[in-house]
Short mmCIF file of C-alpha atoms and ligand atoms in Angstrom, two decimals:
data_model
loop_
_atom_site.label_atom_id
_atom_site.label_comp_id
_atom_site.label_asym_id
_atom_site.label_seq_id
_atom_site.Cartn_x
_atom_site.Cartn_y
_atom_site.Cartn_z
CA MET A 1 3.21 -12.55 10.03
CA GLU A 2 4.14 -10.17 12.64
CA SER A 3 0.76 -10.99 14.42
CA HIS A 4 2.45 -10.33 17.76
CA ILE A 5 2.53 -6.65 16.78
CA LYS A 6 0.25 -4.50 18.81
CA ILE A 7 -0.85 -1.95 16.19
CA ASN A 8 -3.20 0.12 17.95
CA GLU A 9 -0.50 0.66 20.72
CA ILE A 10 2.02 1.82 18.15
CA ILE A 11 -0.05 4.00 16.36
CA SER A 12 -1.36 5.76 19.44
CA ALA A 13 2.06 7.72 19.41
CA PHE A 14 1.05 9.31 15.84
CA ASN A 15 -1.45 12.17 15.18
CA LEU A 16 -4.16 9.76 13.66
CA PRO A 17 -7.99 9.86 14.15
CA GLY A 18 -7.85 7.55 17.05
CA THR A 19 -8.52 3.37 17.29
CA VAL A 20 -8.25 2.26 13.88
CA PRO A 21 -11.40 0.33 12.73
CA GLU A 22 -9.67 -1.94 10.18
CA ILE A 23 -6.15 -3.31 9.65
CA LYS A 24 -5.03 -5.04 6.49
CA HIS A 25 -1.54 -6.38 5.32
CA PHE A 26 -0.44 -4.39 2.44
CA GLY A 27 1.72 -4.83 -0.96
CA ASN A 28 4.56 -7.51 -1.21
CA GLY A 29 7.76 -6.00 -0.19
CA LEU A 30 10.45 -8.02 0.75
CA ILE A 31 12.20 -5.95 2.86
CA ASN A 32 9.79 -3.80 5.17
CA SER A 33 6.61 -5.00 6.62
CA THR A 34 3.41 -2.73 5.49
CA TRP A 35 -0.23 -2.35 6.84
CA LEU A 36 -3.13 -0.38 5.57
CA LEU A 37 -4.95 1.53 8.50
CA VAL A 38 -8.53 1.74 7.34
CA TYR A 39 -10.31 4.95 8.74
CA PRO A 40 -13.71 6.18 7.69
CA GLN A 41 -12.01 9.53 7.17
CA GLY A 42 -9.25 8.26 4.77
CA ASN A 43 -6.63 5.49 4.85
CA PHE A 44 -3.06 5.54 6.18
CA ILE A 45 -0.15 3.30 5.57
CA LEU A 46 2.00 1.76 8.49
CA GLN A 47 5.50 0.59 7.88
CA LYS A 48 7.99 -1.31 9.91
CA VAL A 49 11.42 -0.57 8.78
CA ASN A 50 13.77 -3.46 8.55
CA ASN A 51 16.80 -2.51 10.42
CA THR A 52 18.76 -5.58 10.03
CA ILE A 53 19.46 -4.36 6.40
CA PHE A 54 18.67 -0.69 7.12
CA LYS A 55 20.88 -0.25 10.11
CA HIS A 56 20.06 3.24 10.87
CA PRO A 57 16.47 3.84 10.00
CA GLU A 58 16.60 7.46 11.49
CA ALA A 59 19.02 8.22 8.48
CA ILE A 60 16.33 7.43 6.20
CA ALA A 61 13.88 9.79 8.05
CA ALA A 62 16.36 12.49 8.27
CA ASN A 63 16.79 12.09 4.39
CA VAL A 64 13.07 12.24 3.82
CA ARG A 65 12.67 15.20 6.02
CA MET A 66 15.16 17.09 4.17
CA ILE A 67 13.87 16.36 0.58
CA ALA A 68 10.38 17.25 1.96
CA ASP A 69 11.43 20.41 3.32
CA PHE A 70 13.35 21.44 0.24
CA LEU A 71 10.53 20.53 -2.11
CA GLU A 72 7.90 22.26 -0.17
CA GLU A 73 9.74 25.35 -0.42
CA LYS A 74 11.02 25.06 -4.10
CA HIS A 75 8.29 23.17 -5.80
CA PRO A 76 4.87 23.28 -3.45
CA GLN A 77 3.09 21.90 -6.56
CA TYR A 78 5.14 18.62 -6.62
CA LEU A 79 3.43 15.72 -4.90
CA PHE A 80 5.83 14.33 -2.41
CA VAL A 81 4.47 11.96 0.35
CA LYS A 82 5.95 12.60 3.61
CA PRO A 83 5.35 10.74 6.90
CA ILE A 84 2.73 11.74 9.54
CA LYS A 85 4.26 13.23 12.62
CA THR A 86 4.03 11.70 16.01
CA LYS A 87 2.41 13.48 18.81
CA ASP A 88 5.92 14.59 19.95
CA LYS A 89 6.72 15.64 16.60
CA LYS A 90 8.88 12.74 15.33
CA ASP A 91 8.84 11.04 11.70
CA LEU A 92 9.55 7.57 13.18
CA ILE A 93 9.30 5.77 16.35
CA HIS A 94 11.44 3.19 18.03
CA VAL A 95 9.44 0.87 20.36
CA GLU A 96 10.30 -2.90 21.52
CA GLU A 97 9.05 -4.22 18.25
CA GLY A 98 11.13 -2.07 15.90
CA TYR A 99 11.05 1.10 14.08
CA PHE A 100 7.58 2.39 12.78
CA ARG A 101 6.50 5.19 10.49
CA VAL A 102 3.19 6.31 9.14
CA TYR A 103 2.02 7.77 5.84
CA PRO A 104 -1.04 9.26 4.43
CA TYR A 105 -2.42 6.86 1.53
CA VAL A 106 -2.59 8.79 -1.76
CA ALA A 107 -6.31 8.90 -2.44
CA ASN A 108 -7.34 7.40 -5.73
CA SER A 109 -3.98 5.71 -6.31
CA HIS A 110 -2.75 2.27 -6.95
CA SER A 111 0.50 0.67 -7.78
CA ILE A 112 1.38 -2.23 -10.26
CA ASP A 113 3.78 -4.98 -10.03
CA VAL A 114 4.35 -5.85 -13.45
CA VAL A 115 4.82 -3.17 -16.49
CA GLU A 116 1.76 -4.02 -18.68
CA ASN A 117 2.20 -1.42 -21.68
CA PRO A 118 4.99 0.93 -22.37
CA GLN A 119 2.73 3.81 -21.44
CA GLN A 120 3.24 2.89 -17.95
CA ALA A 121 7.01 2.52 -18.54
CA PHE A 122 6.84 6.07 -20.01
CA GLU A 123 5.17 7.33 -17.07
CA ALA A 124 7.33 5.72 -14.54
CA ALA A 125 10.42 6.77 -16.29
CA SER A 126 9.26 10.31 -16.16
CA MET A 127 8.25 10.14 -12.65
CA PHE A 128 11.63 9.20 -11.52
CA GLY A 129 13.47 11.69 -13.86
CA LYS A 130 11.13 14.33 -12.42
CA PHE A 131 12.06 13.58 -8.90
CA THR A 132 15.86 14.05 -9.57
CA LYS A 133 15.05 17.09 -11.66
CA MET A 134 12.92 18.55 -8.82
CA ILE A 135 15.48 18.33 -6.26
CA SER A 136 18.56 19.16 -8.46
CA GLY A 137 19.31 22.48 -6.30
CA PHE A 138 19.57 20.33 -3.34
CA ASN A 139 23.16 19.61 -1.88
CA VAL A 140 23.63 15.93 -2.12
CA ALA A 141 26.43 15.80 0.21
CA GLU A 142 23.81 16.59 2.77
CA LEU A 143 22.12 13.26 2.42
CA ARG A 144 23.06 10.33 4.82
CA ILE A 145 24.17 7.06 3.27
CA THR A 146 21.26 4.42 4.07
CA LEU A 147 23.20 1.48 2.66
CA PRO A 148 26.78 1.94 2.08
CA ASP A 149 28.35 0.92 -0.97
CA PHE A 150 24.91 -0.30 -2.09
CA HIS A 151 25.70 0.31 -6.09
CA ASN A 152 29.25 0.35 -5.95
CA LEU A 153 30.12 -2.08 -8.73
CA SER A 154 33.85 -2.47 -7.90
CA LEU A 155 33.05 -3.65 -4.39
CA ARG A 156 30.31 -6.11 -5.78
CA PHE A 157 33.04 -7.32 -8.27
CA LYS A 158 35.50 -7.81 -5.46
CA GLN A 159 33.02 -9.70 -3.35
CA PHE A 160 32.42 -11.83 -6.24
CA THR A 161 36.16 -12.64 -6.81
CA ASP A 162 36.50 -13.34 -2.88
CA VAL A 163 33.77 -15.79 -2.75
CA LEU A 164 35.50 -17.92 -5.74
CA LYS A 165 38.31 -18.31 -3.25
CA ASN A 166 36.41 -18.97 -0.10
CA GLY A 167 32.98 -20.10 -1.32
CA ASN A 168 31.31 -23.38 -1.66
CA ILE A 169 33.85 -25.35 -3.71
CA SER A 170 31.02 -27.71 -5.52
CA ARG A 171 28.77 -24.77 -6.31
CA ILE A 172 31.87 -22.92 -7.82
CA GLN A 173 32.51 -25.87 -9.98
CA GLN A 174 28.82 -26.15 -11.12
CA SER A 175 28.71 -22.42 -11.83
CA LYS A 176 31.72 -22.37 -14.43
CA GLU A 177 29.87 -21.13 -17.45
CA LEU A 178 28.34 -18.17 -15.38
CA ILE A 179 31.59 -17.34 -13.43
CA ASP A 180 33.53 -17.26 -17.04
CA PHE A 181 31.07 -15.10 -18.50
CA THR A 182 31.13 -12.82 -15.43
CA ILE A 183 34.91 -12.37 -15.46
CA GLY A 184 34.78 -12.15 -19.32
CA ASN A 185 32.55 -8.99 -19.15
CA LYS A 186 34.87 -7.07 -16.44
CA SER A 187 34.95 -4.25 -18.82
CA ILE A 188 31.55 -3.32 -17.42
CA VAL A 189 33.38 -2.65 -14.13
CA ASP A 190 36.26 -0.84 -15.86
CA ILE A 191 33.71 1.71 -17.37
CA TYR A 192 32.16 2.30 -13.97
CA GLU A 193 35.50 2.99 -12.56
CA LYS A 194 35.97 5.46 -15.48
CA ILE A 195 32.53 6.88 -14.84
CA LEU A 196 33.76 7.73 -11.01
CA GLN A 197 36.82 9.55 -12.53
CA ASN A 198 34.74 11.60 -15.07
CA PRO A 199 33.68 15.07 -14.09
CA SER A 200 31.05 14.85 -16.85
CA PHE A 201 29.08 12.31 -14.61
CA LYS A 202 27.20 14.19 -11.61
CA LEU A 203 26.48 12.88 -8.29
CA ARG A 204 22.60 13.63 -7.78
CA VAL A 205 19.82 12.74 -5.51
CA THR A 206 19.25 9.14 -6.80
CA HIS A 207 16.27 6.70 -6.09
CA HIS A 208 18.23 3.76 -6.45
CA ASP A 209 15.00 1.14 -6.60
CA THR A 210 13.09 2.39 -9.62
CA LYS A 211 10.91 -0.79 -9.96
CA ILE A 212 7.41 -0.17 -11.34
CA SER A 213 5.76 -0.82 -7.94
CA ASN A 214 7.51 2.21 -6.57
CA VAL A 215 5.49 4.53 -8.73
CA LEU A 216 2.19 5.49 -7.82
CA PHE A 217 -0.70 5.73 -10.71
CA ASN A 218 -3.88 7.42 -11.09
CA ASP A 219 -7.16 5.85 -12.52
CA GLN A 220 -6.24 6.80 -16.02
CA ASP A 221 -2.62 5.31 -15.55
CA LYS A 222 -0.96 8.72 -15.25
CA GLY A 223 1.81 8.61 -12.91
CA LEU A 224 1.40 10.59 -9.79
CA CYS A 225 4.49 10.13 -7.71
CA VAL A 226 7.61 8.05 -6.64
CA ILE A 227 7.46 6.31 -3.38
CA ASP A 228 9.99 4.10 -1.12
CA LEU A 229 12.56 6.44 -0.30
CA ASP A 230 14.79 4.11 1.91
CA THR A 231 17.63 4.12 -0.57
CA VAL A 232 17.52 7.75 -1.73
CA MET A 233 21.27 8.64 -1.61
CA PRO A 234 23.85 10.41 -3.70
CA GLY A 235 24.30 8.38 -7.18
CA TYR A 236 24.57 8.33 -10.59
CA PHE A 237 21.72 8.55 -13.29
CA ILE A 238 22.82 4.82 -14.34
CA SER A 239 21.51 3.56 -11.10
CA ASP A 240 18.15 4.73 -11.92
CA VAL A 241 17.71 4.31 -15.72
CA GLY A 242 19.61 1.00 -15.41
CA ASP A 243 17.09 -0.68 -13.08
CA MET A 244 14.44 0.40 -15.16
CA ILE A 245 15.87 -1.01 -18.21
CA ARG A 246 16.73 -4.33 -15.96
CA THR A 247 13.21 -4.45 -14.79
CA TYR A 248 10.71 -3.23 -17.79
CA LEU A 249 12.07 -4.70 -20.84
CA SER A 250 11.62 -8.25 -20.55
CA PRO A 251 8.01 -9.51 -20.13
CA VAL A 252 9.41 -11.98 -17.52
CA SER A 253 11.13 -10.93 -14.02
CA GLU A 254 14.41 -12.31 -12.55
CA GLU A 255 12.35 -15.23 -11.14
CA GLU A 256 11.74 -16.93 -14.49
CA LYS A 257 13.21 -20.17 -14.87
CA ASP A 258 12.67 -20.51 -18.48
CA PHE A 259 15.18 -18.37 -19.98
CA SER A 260 13.51 -18.53 -23.53
CA LYS A 261 10.77 -16.35 -22.28
CA ILE A 262 13.58 -13.50 -21.65
CA GLU A 263 13.25 -10.83 -24.30
CA ILE A 264 14.14 -7.12 -24.96
CA ARG A 265 11.12 -5.38 -26.07
CA GLU A 266 12.29 -2.28 -27.94
CA GLU A 267 9.39 -0.28 -27.46
CA TYR A 268 9.64 -0.47 -23.63
CA PHE A 269 13.41 0.92 -24.21
CA THR A 270 11.70 3.66 -26.08
CA ALA A 271 9.29 4.55 -23.69
CA ILE A 272 11.76 4.63 -20.87
CA TRP A 273 14.21 6.77 -23.11
CA LYS A 274 11.58 9.21 -24.05
CA GLY A 275 9.92 9.40 -20.48
CA TYR A 276 13.53 9.91 -18.63
CA MET A 277 14.42 12.80 -21.17
CA SER A 278 11.16 14.32 -20.92
CA GLU A 279 12.48 15.62 -17.55
CA MET A 280 16.06 15.21 -17.75
CA GLU A 281 16.93 16.14 -20.95
CA ASP A 282 18.73 19.51 -20.04
CA GLU A 283 20.17 17.87 -16.70
CA LEU A 284 22.28 15.09 -18.41
CA SER A 285 25.69 15.82 -19.91
CA SER A 286 26.19 14.52 -23.64
CA GLU A 287 28.45 11.78 -22.05
CA GLU A 288 25.99 10.90 -19.66
CA LYS A 289 23.42 10.30 -22.55
CA ASP A 290 26.01 8.30 -24.07
CA HIS A 291 25.79 5.65 -21.48
CA PHE A 292 22.01 5.31 -21.28
CA ILE A 293 22.45 1.56 -22.52
CA TYR A 294 25.39 1.00 -20.48
CA ALA A 295 23.12 1.77 -17.56
CA GLY A 296 21.34 -1.15 -18.42
CA LYS A 297 24.52 -3.11 -18.57
CA PHE A 298 25.57 -1.88 -15.31
CA MET A 299 22.50 -2.67 -13.06
CA ILE A 300 21.92 -6.17 -14.84
CA TYR A 301 25.59 -7.24 -14.60
CA MET A 302 25.50 -5.90 -10.89
CA GLN A 303 22.36 -7.89 -9.87
CA ALA A 304 23.72 -11.06 -11.96
CA ILE A 305 26.98 -10.66 -9.79
CA ARG A 306 25.02 -10.40 -6.49
CA PHE A 307 22.80 -13.37 -7.16
CA LEU A 308 25.90 -15.60 -8.21
CA THR A 309 27.74 -14.21 -5.17
CA ASP A 310 25.19 -15.03 -2.91
CA TYR A 311 24.59 -18.75 -4.43
CA LEU A 312 28.48 -19.26 -3.91
CA GLY A 313 28.51 -17.89 -0.42
CA ASN A 314 25.48 -20.34 0.51
CA ASP A 315 22.65 -17.80 0.27
CA ILE A 316 23.09 -15.57 3.05
CA TYR A 317 21.38 -12.34 1.57
CA TYR A 318 18.48 -13.25 -0.72
CA LYS A 319 15.43 -15.00 0.58
CA ILE A 320 15.17 -18.39 -1.36
CA LYS A 321 12.48 -20.94 -1.87
CA PHE A 322 14.53 -23.79 -3.48
CA GLU A 323 18.21 -25.17 -3.47
CA GLU A 324 19.39 -23.60 -6.67
CA HIS A 325 17.34 -20.37 -6.52
CA ASN A 326 20.01 -17.73 -6.54
CA LEU A 327 21.88 -19.81 -9.38
CA ALA A 328 18.78 -19.43 -11.34
CA ARG A 329 18.25 -15.96 -10.82
CA ALA A 330 21.84 -15.36 -11.52
CA GLY A 331 21.34 -17.36 -14.92
CA ASN A 332 18.41 -15.33 -15.62
CA GLN A 333 20.03 -12.11 -15.31
CA ILE A 334 23.18 -13.16 -17.26
CA MET A 335 20.78 -14.11 -20.25
CA LEU A 336 19.11 -10.75 -20.10
CA LEU A 337 22.48 -9.05 -20.12
CA LYS A 338 23.39 -11.15 -23.35
CA LYS A 339 20.25 -10.15 -25.02
CA LEU A 340 20.56 -6.53 -24.07
CA ILE A 341 24.31 -6.67 -25.72
CA GLU A 342 22.76 -8.42 -28.79
CA HIS A 343 20.35 -5.33 -28.98
CA LYS A 344 22.93 -2.59 -28.43
CA ASP A 345 22.74 -1.45 -32.11
CA VAL A 346 19.02 -1.45 -32.48
CA LEU A 347 18.67 0.37 -29.12
CA GLN A 348 21.45 3.04 -29.82
CA LYS A 349 19.23 3.91 -33.10
CA ILE A 350 16.32 4.74 -30.98
CA ILE A 351 18.52 7.13 -28.82
CA ASN A 352 20.05 8.81 -31.73
CA ILE A 353 16.43 9.67 -33.07
CA LYS A 354 16.09 12.85 -30.85
CA PRO A 355 13.87 12.24 -27.54
C1 GN1 B 401 16.24 -6.19 -3.33
O1 GN1 B 401 13.62 -6.59 -1.83
P1 GN1 B 401 13.49 -5.65 -3.06
O2 GN1 B 401 12.98 -6.08 -4.30
O3 GN1 B 401 12.99 -4.31 -2.59
C2 GN1 B 401 17.61 -5.18 -3.13
C3 GN1 B 401 17.58 -4.80 -4.62
C4 GN1 B 401 17.67 -5.63 -5.74
C5 GN1 B 401 16.31 -6.43 -5.63
C6 GN1 B 401 16.43 -7.67 -6.63
C7 GN1 B 401 18.19 -3.45 -0.20
O4 GN1 B 401 15.03 -5.38 -3.29
O5 GN1 B 401 18.89 -4.05 -4.67
O6 GN1 B 401 17.53 -5.09 -7.07
O7 GN1 B 401 16.00 -7.07 -4.38
N1 GN1 B 401 17.48 -4.39 -2.40
C8 GN1 B 401 18.58 -4.27 -1.28
O8 GN1 B 401 15.20 -8.26 -6.62
O9 GN1 B 401 19.06 -5.20 -1.35
MG1 MG B 402 12.74 -1.05 -1.83
#
């Protein structure tokens, strides 16, 4: 993968300790490509930004820069990983092979791909809550939009109804049950539209990709910081809390084809609630708190719509490994949504006991 890239030439533009002795592929992100640069003095991370998806990589760099400057001034103790500058003081370079940036590797940190215990869910939720809280004095309107309409559920629903008119006819017939369920739950879109009109819901600096692999942990499994700031944009808390509910509650991911393994683990929900509230309790309005479970419905429903729309439109967005992969993913997310709805009352009881 990407073996044609001349890493030494690219990194010569950055302020690094010279020729790198060892280079390794790093992580398993689906969007950007990442390498670990191993120097005797300490490691660095090199990343190539996918500019097919992120059309303006310099907008990401500008956002990260503004956030770093704000945090350095207001919260110098907060661990925020910012890129290493190039020799001519840039955060990102554009060369023939694409856009590249370099980050320092946080010493003694590691990331995880699957949440293994509620403590990790608590740590992650508090890390994402803390990020939003630390930056709450920053004017969100200054942030650039790195992915337009990323979590715009009304638009996602419209793309879904459009594909029902123009999409693959046999796939549409085959997916009738999932389509009917999706249409039957349109009230989730209606609530989102009310949120947009409701002044009790605040636009904040939102991470928009709160999966567990975007948190760095130390050796004692304590959260250190959040990473992957590509989708940091103005947004609502339902995006960040919702994607944690979507990806931490079930012991199996969206890739699982045996839907009987999909479960709602209440103790993981408790951990997200307590972890997020440990930082955001005083920031969120009571109406926002009343939508904590809704956040999960919002994100799971949106992800189901995105997978189903991609299937009905002949798989143009998500990478697939077999013919009905996106259909299976959509079915998985709809099962997760059904189970979340079934557990609504028990989860609400957890919330009613103060965090
Ligand atoms: C994409 O590739 P990954 O996991 O970072 C997607 C997310 C989806 C996710 C579903 C830019 O993220 O919105 O939730 O797949 N990111 C983009 O697996 O579309
Ligand atoms: Mg990402």
